[in-house]
Short mmCIF file of C-alpha atoms and ligand atoms in Angstrom, two decimals:
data_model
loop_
_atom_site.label_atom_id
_atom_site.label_comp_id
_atom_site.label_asym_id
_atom_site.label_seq_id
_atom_site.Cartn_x
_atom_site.Cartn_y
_atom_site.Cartn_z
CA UNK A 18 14.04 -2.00 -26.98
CA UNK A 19 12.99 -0.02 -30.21
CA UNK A 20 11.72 3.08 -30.52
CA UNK A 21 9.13 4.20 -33.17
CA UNK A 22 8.56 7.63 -34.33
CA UNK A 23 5.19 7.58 -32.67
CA UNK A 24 7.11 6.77 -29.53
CA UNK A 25 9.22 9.57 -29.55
CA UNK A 26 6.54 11.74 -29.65
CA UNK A 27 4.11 10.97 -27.37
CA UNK A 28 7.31 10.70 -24.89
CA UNK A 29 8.46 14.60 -26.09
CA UNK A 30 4.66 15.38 -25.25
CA UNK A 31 4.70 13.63 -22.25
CA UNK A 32 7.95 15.57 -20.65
CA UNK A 33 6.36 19.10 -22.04
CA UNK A 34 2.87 18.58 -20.70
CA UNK A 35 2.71 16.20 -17.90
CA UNK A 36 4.80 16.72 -14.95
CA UNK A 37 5.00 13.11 -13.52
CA UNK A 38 5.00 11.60 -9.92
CA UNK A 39 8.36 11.13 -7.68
CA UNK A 40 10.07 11.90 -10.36
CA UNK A 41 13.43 14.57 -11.38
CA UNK A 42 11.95 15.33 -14.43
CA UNK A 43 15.46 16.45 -15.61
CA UNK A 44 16.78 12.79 -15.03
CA UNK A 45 14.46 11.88 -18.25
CA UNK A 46 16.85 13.59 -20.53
CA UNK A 47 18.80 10.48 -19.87
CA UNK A 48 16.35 8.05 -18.42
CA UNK A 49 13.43 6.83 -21.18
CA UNK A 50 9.93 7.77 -20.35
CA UNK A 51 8.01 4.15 -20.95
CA UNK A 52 5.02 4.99 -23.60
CA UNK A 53 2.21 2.31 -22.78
CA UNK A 54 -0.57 1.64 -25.43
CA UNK A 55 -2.42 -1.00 -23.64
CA UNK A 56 -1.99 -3.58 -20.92
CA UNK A 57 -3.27 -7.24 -20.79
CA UNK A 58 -2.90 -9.46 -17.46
CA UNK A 59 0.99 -9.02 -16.10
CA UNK A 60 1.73 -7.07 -19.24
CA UNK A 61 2.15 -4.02 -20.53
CA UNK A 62 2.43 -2.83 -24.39
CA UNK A 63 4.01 -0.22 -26.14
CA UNK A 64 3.23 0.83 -29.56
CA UNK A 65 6.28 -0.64 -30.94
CA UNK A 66 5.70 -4.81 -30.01
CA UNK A 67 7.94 -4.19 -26.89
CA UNK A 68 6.58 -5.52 -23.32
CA UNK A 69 6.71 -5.83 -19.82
CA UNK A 70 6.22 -7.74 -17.49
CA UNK A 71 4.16 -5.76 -14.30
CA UNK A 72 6.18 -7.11 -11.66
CA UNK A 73 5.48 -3.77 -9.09
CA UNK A 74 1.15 -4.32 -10.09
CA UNK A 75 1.99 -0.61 -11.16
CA UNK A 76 2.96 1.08 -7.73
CA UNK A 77 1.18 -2.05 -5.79
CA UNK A 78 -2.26 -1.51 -6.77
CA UNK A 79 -2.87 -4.21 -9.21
CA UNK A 80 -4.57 -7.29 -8.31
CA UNK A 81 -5.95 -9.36 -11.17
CA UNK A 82 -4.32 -8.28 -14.09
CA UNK A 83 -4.80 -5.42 -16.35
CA UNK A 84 -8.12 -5.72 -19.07
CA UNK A 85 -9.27 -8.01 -16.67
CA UNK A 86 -12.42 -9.19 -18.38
CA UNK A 87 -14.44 -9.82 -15.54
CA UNK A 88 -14.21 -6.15 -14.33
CA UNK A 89 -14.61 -4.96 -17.11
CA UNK A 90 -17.97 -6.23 -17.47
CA UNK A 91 -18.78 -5.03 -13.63
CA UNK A 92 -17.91 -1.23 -14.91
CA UNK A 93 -19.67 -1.35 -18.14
CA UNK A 94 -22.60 -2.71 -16.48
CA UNK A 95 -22.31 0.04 -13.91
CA UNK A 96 -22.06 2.48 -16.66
CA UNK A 97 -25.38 1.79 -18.08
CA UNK A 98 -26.87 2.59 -14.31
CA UNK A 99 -24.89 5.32 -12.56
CA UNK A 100 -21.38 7.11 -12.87
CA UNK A 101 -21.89 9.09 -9.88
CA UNK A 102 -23.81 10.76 -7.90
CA UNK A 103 -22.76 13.30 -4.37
CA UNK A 104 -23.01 11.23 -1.36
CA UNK A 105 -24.13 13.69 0.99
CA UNK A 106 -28.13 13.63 1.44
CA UNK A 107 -27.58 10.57 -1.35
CA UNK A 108 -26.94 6.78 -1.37
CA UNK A 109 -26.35 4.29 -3.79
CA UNK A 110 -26.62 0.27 -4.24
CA UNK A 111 -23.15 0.03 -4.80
CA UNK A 112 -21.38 2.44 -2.08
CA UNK A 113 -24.10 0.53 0.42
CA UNK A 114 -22.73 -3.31 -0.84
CA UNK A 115 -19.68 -2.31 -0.74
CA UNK A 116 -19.78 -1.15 2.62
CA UNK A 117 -21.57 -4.26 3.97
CA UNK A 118 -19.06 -6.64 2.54
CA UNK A 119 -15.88 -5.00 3.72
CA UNK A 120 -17.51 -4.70 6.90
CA UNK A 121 -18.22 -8.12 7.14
CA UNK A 122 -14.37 -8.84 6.16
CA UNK A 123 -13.54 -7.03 9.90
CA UNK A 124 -16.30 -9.90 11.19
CA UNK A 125 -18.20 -6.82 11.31
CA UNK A 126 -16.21 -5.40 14.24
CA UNK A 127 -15.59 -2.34 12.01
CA UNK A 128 -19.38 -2.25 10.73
CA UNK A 129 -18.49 1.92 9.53
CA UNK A 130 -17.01 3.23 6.33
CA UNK A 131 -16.21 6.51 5.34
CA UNK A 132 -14.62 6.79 1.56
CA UNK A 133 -12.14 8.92 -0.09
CA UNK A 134 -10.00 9.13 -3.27
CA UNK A 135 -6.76 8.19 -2.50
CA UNK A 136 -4.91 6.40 -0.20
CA UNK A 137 -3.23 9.65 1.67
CA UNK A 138 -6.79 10.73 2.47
CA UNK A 139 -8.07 7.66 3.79
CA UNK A 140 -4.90 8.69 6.54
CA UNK A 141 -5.86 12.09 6.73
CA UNK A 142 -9.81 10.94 7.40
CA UNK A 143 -8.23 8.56 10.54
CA UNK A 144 -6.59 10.83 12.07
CA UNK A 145 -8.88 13.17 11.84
CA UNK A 146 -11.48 11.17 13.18
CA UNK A 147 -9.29 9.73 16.02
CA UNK A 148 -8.56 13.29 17.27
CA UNK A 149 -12.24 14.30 16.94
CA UNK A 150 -13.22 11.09 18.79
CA UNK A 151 -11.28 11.90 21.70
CA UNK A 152 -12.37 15.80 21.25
CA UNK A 153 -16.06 14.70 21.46
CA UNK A 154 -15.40 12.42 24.36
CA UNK A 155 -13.91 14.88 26.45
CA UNK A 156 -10.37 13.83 25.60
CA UNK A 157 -9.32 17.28 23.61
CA UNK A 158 -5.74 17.55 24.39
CA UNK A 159 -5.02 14.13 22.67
CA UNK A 160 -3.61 15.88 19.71
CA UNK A 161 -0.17 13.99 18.55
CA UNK A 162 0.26 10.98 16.71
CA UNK A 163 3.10 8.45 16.74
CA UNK A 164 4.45 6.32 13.74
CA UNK A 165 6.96 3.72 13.36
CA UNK A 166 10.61 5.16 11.87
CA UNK A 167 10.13 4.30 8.08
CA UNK A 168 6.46 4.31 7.76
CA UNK A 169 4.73 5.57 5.34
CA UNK A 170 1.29 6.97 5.32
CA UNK A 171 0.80 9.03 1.82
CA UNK A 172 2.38 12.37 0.89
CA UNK A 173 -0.61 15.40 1.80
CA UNK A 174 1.05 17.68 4.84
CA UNK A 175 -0.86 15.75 7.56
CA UNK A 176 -0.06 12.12 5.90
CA UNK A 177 3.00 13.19 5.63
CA UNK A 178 3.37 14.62 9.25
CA UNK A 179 3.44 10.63 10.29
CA UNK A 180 5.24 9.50 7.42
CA UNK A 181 8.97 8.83 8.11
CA UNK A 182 11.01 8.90 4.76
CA UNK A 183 13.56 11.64 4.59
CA UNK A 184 13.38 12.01 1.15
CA UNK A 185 10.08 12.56 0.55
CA UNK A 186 9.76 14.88 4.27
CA UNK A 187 12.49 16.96 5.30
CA UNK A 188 11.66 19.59 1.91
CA UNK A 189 8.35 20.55 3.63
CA UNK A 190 9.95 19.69 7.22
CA UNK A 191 8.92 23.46 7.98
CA UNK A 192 5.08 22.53 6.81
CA UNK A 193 4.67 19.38 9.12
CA UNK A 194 3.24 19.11 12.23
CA UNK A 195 5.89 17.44 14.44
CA UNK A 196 4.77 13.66 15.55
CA UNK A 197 6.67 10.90 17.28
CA UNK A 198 8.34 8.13 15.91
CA UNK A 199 9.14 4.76 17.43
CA UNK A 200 11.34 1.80 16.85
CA UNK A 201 10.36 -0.22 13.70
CA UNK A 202 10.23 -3.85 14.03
CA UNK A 203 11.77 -4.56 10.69
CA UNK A 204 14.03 -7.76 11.10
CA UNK A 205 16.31 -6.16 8.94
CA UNK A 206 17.22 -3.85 11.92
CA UNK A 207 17.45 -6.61 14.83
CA UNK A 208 20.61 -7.55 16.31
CA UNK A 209 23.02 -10.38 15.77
CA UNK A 210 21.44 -13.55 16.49
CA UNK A 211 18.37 -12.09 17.81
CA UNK A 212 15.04 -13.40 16.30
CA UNK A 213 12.13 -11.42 14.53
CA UNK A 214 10.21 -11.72 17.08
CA UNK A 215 12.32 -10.98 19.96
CA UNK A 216 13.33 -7.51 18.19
CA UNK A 217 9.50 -7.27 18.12
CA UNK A 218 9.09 -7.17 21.73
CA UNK A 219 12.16 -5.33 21.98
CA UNK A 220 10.34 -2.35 20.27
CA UNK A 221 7.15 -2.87 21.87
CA UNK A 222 8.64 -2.03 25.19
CA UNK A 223 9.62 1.88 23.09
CA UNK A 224 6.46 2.01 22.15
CA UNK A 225 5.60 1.01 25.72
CA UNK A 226 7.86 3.71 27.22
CA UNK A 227 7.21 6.30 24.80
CA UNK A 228 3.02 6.01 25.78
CA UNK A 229 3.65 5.79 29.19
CA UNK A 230 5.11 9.12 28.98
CA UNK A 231 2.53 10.79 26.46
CA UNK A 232 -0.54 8.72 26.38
CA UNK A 233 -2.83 11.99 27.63
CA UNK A 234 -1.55 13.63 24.41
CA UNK A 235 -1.23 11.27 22.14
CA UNK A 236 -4.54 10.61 20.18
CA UNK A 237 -3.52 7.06 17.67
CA UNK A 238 -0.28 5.12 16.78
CA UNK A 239 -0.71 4.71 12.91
CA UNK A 240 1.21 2.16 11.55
CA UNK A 241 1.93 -0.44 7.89
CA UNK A 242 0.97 -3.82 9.55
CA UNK A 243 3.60 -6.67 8.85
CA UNK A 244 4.94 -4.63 5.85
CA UNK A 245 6.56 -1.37 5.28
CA UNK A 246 6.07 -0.91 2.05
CA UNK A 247 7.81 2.89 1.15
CA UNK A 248 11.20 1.79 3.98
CA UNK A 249 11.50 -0.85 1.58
CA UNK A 250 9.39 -4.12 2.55
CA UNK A 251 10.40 -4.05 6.11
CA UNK A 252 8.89 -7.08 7.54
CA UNK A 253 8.36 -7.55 10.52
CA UNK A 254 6.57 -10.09 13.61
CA UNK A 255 3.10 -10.04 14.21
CA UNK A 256 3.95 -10.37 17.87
CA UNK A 257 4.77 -6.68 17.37
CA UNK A 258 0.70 -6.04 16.30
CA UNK A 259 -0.18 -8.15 19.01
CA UNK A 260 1.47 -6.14 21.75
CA UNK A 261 0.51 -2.44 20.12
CA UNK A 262 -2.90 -3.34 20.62
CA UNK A 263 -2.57 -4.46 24.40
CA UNK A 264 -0.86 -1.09 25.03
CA UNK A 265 -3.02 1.23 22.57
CA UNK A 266 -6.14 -0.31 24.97
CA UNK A 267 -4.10 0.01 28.11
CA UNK A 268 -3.24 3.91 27.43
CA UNK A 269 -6.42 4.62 25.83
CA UNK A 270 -4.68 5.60 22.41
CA UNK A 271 -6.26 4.35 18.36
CA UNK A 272 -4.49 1.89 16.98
CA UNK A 273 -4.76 2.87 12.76
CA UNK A 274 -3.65 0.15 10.53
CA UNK A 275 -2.82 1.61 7.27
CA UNK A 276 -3.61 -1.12 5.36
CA UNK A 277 -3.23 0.83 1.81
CA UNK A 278 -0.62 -1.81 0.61
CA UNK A 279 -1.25 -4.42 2.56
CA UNK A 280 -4.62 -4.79 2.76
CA UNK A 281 -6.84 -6.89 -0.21
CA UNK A 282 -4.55 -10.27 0.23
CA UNK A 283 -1.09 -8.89 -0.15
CA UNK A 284 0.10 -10.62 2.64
CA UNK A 285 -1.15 -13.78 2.56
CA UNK A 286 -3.97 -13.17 4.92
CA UNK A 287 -6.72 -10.91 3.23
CA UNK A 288 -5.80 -8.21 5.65
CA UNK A 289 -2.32 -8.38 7.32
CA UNK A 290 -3.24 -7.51 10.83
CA UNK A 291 -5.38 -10.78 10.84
CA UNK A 292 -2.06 -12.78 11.45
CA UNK A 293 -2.30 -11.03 14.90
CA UNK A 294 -5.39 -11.81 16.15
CA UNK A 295 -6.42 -7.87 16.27
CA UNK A 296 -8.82 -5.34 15.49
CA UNK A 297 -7.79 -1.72 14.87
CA UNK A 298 -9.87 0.75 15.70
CA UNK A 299 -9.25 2.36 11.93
CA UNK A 300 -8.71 0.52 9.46
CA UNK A 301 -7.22 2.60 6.03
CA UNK A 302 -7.65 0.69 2.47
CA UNK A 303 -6.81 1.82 -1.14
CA UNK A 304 -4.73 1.01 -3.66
CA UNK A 305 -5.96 -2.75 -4.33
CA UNK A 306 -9.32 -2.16 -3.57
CA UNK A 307 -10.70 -1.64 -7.00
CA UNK A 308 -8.33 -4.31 -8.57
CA UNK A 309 -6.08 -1.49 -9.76
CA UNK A 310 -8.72 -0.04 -11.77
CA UNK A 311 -10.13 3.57 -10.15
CA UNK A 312 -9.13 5.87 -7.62
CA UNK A 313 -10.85 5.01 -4.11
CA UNK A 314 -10.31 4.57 -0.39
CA UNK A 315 -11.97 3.87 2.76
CA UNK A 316 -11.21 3.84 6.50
CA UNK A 317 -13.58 1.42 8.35
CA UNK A 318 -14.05 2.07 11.96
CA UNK A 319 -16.28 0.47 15.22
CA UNK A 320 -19.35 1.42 16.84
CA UNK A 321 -17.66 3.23 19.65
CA UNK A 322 -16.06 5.23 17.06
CA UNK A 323 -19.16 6.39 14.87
CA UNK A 324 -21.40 6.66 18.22
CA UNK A 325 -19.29 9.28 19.65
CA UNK A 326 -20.24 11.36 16.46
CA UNK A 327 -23.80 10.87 16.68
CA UNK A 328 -25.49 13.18 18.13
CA UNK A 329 -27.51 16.39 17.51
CA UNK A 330 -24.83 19.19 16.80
CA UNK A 331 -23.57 19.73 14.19
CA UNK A 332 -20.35 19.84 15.14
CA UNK A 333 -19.75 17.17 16.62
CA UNK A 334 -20.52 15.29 13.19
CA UNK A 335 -17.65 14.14 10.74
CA UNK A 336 -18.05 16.90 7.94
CA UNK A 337 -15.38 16.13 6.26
CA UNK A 338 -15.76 15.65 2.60
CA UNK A 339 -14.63 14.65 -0.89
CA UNK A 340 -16.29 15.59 -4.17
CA UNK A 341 -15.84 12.32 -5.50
CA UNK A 342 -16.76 10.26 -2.47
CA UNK A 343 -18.45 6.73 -3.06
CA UNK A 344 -18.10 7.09 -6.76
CA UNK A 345 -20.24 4.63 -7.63
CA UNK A 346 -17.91 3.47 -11.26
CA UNK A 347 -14.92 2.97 -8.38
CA UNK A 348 -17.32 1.14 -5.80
CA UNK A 349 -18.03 -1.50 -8.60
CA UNK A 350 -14.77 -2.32 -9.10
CA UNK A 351 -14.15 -2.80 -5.79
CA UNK A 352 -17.12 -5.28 -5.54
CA UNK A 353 -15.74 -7.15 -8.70
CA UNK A 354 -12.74 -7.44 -6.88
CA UNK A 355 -14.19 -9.20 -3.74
CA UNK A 356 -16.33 -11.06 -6.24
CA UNK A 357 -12.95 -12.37 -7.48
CA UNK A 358 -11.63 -12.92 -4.28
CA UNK A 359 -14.87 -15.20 -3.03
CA UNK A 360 -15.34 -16.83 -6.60
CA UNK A 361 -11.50 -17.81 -6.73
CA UNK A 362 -10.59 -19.01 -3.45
CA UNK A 363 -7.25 -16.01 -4.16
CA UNK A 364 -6.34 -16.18 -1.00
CA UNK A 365 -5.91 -20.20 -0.73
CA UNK A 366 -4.45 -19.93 -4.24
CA UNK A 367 -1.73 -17.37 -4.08
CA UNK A 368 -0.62 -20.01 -1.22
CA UNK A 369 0.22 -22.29 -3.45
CA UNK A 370 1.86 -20.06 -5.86
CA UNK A 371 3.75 -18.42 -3.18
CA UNK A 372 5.24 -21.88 -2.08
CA UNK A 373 5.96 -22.52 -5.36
CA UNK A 374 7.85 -19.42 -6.08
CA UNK A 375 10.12 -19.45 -2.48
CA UNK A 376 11.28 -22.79 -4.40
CA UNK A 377 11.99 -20.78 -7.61
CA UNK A 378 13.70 -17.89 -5.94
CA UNK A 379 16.52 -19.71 -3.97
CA UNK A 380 19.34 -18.85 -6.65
CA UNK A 381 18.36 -15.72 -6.05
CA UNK A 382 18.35 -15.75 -2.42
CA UNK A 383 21.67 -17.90 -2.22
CA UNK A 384 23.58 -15.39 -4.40
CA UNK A 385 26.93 -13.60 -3.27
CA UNK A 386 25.61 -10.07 -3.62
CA UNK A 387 22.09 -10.64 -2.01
CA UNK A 388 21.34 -9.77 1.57
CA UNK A 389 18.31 -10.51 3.67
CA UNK A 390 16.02 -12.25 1.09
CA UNK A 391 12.24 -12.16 2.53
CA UNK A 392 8.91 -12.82 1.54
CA UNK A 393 5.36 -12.17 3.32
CA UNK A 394 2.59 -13.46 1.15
CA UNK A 395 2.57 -12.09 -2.25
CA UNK A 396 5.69 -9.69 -1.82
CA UNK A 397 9.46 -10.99 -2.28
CA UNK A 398 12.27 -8.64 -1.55
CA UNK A 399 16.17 -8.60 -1.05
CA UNK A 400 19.13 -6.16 -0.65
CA UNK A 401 21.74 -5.53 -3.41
CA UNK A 402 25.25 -5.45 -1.54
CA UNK A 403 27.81 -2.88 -2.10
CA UNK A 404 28.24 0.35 -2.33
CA UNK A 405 27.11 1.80 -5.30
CA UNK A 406 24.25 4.24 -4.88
CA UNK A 407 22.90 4.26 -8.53
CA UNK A 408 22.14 0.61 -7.99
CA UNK A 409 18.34 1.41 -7.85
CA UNK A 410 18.29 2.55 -11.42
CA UNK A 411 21.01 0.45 -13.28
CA UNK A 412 18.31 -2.25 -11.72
CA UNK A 413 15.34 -0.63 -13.48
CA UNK A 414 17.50 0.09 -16.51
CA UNK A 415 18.43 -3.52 -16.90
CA UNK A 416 15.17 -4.77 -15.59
CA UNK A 417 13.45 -3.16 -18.82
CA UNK A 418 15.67 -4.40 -21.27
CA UNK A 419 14.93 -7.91 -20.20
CA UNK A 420 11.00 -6.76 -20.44
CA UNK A 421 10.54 -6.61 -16.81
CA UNK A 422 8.91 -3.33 -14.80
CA UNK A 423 11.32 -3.57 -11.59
CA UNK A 424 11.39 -0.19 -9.45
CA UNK A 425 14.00 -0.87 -6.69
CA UNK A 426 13.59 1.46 -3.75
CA UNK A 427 16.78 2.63 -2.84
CA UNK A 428 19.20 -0.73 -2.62
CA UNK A 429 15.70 -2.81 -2.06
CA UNK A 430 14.57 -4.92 -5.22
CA UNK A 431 11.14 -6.67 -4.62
CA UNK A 432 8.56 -8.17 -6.40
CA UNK A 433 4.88 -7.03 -6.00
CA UNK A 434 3.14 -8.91 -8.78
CA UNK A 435 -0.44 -9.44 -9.71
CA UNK A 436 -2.15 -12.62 -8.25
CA UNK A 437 -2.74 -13.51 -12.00
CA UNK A 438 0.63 -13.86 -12.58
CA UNK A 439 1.69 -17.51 -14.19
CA UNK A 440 4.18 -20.12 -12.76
CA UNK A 441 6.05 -19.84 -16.42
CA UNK A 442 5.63 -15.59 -15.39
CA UNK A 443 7.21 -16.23 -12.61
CA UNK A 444 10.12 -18.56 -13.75
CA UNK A 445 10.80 -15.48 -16.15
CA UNK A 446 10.66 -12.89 -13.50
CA UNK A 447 12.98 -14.99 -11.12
CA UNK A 448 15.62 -15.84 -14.52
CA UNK A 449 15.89 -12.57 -15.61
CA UNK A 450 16.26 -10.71 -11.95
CA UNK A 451 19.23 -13.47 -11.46
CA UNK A 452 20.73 -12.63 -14.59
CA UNK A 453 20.26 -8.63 -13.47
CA UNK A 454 21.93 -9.26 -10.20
CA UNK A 455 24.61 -11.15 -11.57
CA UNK A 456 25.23 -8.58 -14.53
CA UNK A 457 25.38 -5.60 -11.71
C1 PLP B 15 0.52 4.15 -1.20
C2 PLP B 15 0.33 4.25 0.26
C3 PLP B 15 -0.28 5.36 0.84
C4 PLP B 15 -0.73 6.55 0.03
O1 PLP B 15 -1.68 6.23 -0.94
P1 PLP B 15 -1.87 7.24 -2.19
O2 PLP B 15 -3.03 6.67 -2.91
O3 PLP B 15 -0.59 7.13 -2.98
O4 PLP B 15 -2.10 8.58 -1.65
C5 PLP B 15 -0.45 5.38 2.19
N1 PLP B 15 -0.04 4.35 2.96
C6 PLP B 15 0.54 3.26 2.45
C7 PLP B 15 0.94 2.15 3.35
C8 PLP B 15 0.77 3.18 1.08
O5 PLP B 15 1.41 2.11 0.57
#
């Protein structure tokens, strides 16, 4: 890697004025600060000819590339029309398209959408709703929630109340509202010789028990389905989805899939919990919605949902609100994005290039120091054996001097890369994470 004087700068500006995400800042005085000047398809530039190769779709939100031209053209278009405009008393084209389609996506069993800015309020709007819903139906003491152990739902205090990652929780432990956590079907956590989808029934009978118990106070399970991203791509059965929903509609309790990561074709299916056969009764989207391009989320519910909220008190309405909600600039990128999807055939194509990379990654999978190598539809990951703690960011450190953007999570490397990625993009991500592993 070199370094420019223009580099250095704009990273020395960067650690004074801009106090960045899940990050020790102080661990920069060792760790460089990555200074990107633009960013075409899997790549990304800095000023000084040095690349890399977006294997993590920056923090999984990528879909088609950076500059992709086609959305591009969608937003400058838009531009020339509307930026914005308040979506209480107001509607737009776009925000009303948008809706349609992605409700049509649910088969138009989740015909509803109510938008945010992020994925962590998309989980704050479900659970909101969910406990309101059972409020307004008479059902007010169904006030607790129950998550799987790992999840992770976004980092406000009530998205974080049903998250389950210690490191990112037990600071503002004092701030949360307790909820419940059950068994996680993540394979990685079944026993000897039992199959995934044994260990899924196995935790379907806790979640079983653990309703059977509090069903009258618990309002929704939320849960990641087939993938948990933040635990570290814990993948699990869809037998498990299957059997949630059967005892969510037997104890009267929401099923939420928070389909933030996995939703928009991640998975192989273009949303996960389609594997199972199911409908939730929320369904949360973000990060891949607008292609990786703006800041946006929905939750999509039923009819029985929304009609419980219709009525003439006030009250009894959904007032919640965001000042950017529906932005009409991040509604058009979503729409080029399902534009892409439809125009493409993505979902039949990242088939193929999935098969074709399982083939590439066997070295991988096969080596000494691996453990539990995995993939669900666009997202690879492994364990790094041993015992070294720093492995997660010798793995990054390496990983960008071989112009790749890795970002291990904890002993977990995966790959998360955008559909637009090459076979020969590929071959390079698979060569150089070998090398990596075997350099460790
Ligand atoms: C990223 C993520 C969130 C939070 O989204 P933000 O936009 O980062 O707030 C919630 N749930 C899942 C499954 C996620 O992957």
């Amino acid at each position: 890697m070199q370094t420019s004087s223009h580099n250095r700068v704009l990273l020395k500006r960067s650690l004074n004025a801009v106090w960045h995400p899940c990050t020790q800042m102080k661990h920069h005085e060792t760790l460089p600060l990555i200074p990107v000047a633009s960013a075409r398809g899997c790549w990304l530039y800095d000023f000084d000819g040095n690349r890399y190769l977006d294997a993590v779709s920056s923090w999984w939100v990528n879909l088609f590339g950076h500059a992709n031209e086609r959305i591009n053209a969608a937003l400058i278009d838009q531009l020339t029309r509307l930026e914005h405009v308040m979506l209480a008393g107001f509607t737009h084209e776009t925000v009303v398209q948008l809706s349609e389609r992605l409700a049509q996506l649910t088969g138009n069993a989740l015909g509803h959408c109510f938008y945010g800015s992020d994925g962590a309020s998309a989980t704050e709007i479900a659970l909101k709703m969910s406990f309101h819903y059972w409020r307004n139906t008479g059902r007010g003491g169904k006030t607790h929630f129950v998550s799987l152990a790992g999840s992770y739902h976004g980092e406000t205090l009530g998205a974080l109340s049903v998250t389950d990652v210690a490191l990112f929780k037990d600071t503002y432990a004092p701030l949360l509202r307790g909820s419940a956590q059950v068994a996680s079907p993540d394979w990685r956590l079944a026993a000897q010789g039992e199959s995934a989808r044994d260990f899924a029934i196995r935790c379907a009978y806790e979640l079983d028990h653990h309703l059977a118990a509090h069903h009258s106070t618990t309002a929704a399970l939320i849960l990641e389905p087939l993938v948990q991203g933040a635990a570290g791509m814990g993948m699990y059965d869809p037998e498990y989805l299957r059997r949630a929903r059967e005892i969510c509609d037997r104890y009267d309790v929401h099923l939420i899939a928070d389909e933030i990561m996995t939703g928009f074709g991640r998975t192989g299916t273009f949303f996960a919990h389609e594997q199972a056969g199911i409908t939730p009764d929320f369904l949360c989207l973000s990060k891949g919605i607008t292609g990786g391009y703006l800041p946006l989320s929905v939750v999509l519910t039923s009819n029985a949902v929304y009609g419980a909220f219709y009525d003439d008190a006030v009250t009894r309405g959904f007032l919640h609100s965001h000042s950017y909600t529906g932005n009409a600039l991040a509604c058009r990128a979503a729409l080029a994005t399902l534009d892409i999807f439809e125009k493409d055939a993505v979902i039949e194509t990242n088939r193929a290039k999935a098969t074709m990379m399982n083939d590439l990654v066997s070295p991988i999978a096969a080596h000494l120091r691996v453990r539990n190598f995995r993939n669900t539809g666009m997202i690879w990951a492994f364990e790094i054996d041993g015992t070294d703690d720093g492995v997660a960011r010798r793995v990054y450190e390496h990983a960008l001097a071989r112009e790749l953007l890795l970002r291990p999570i904890g002993r977990t490397v995966y790959f998360m890369p955008p559909y637009v990625i090459s076979d020969e993009e590929l071959a390079l991500l698979v060569t150089r994470t070998l090398d990596i592993v075997q350099s460790l």
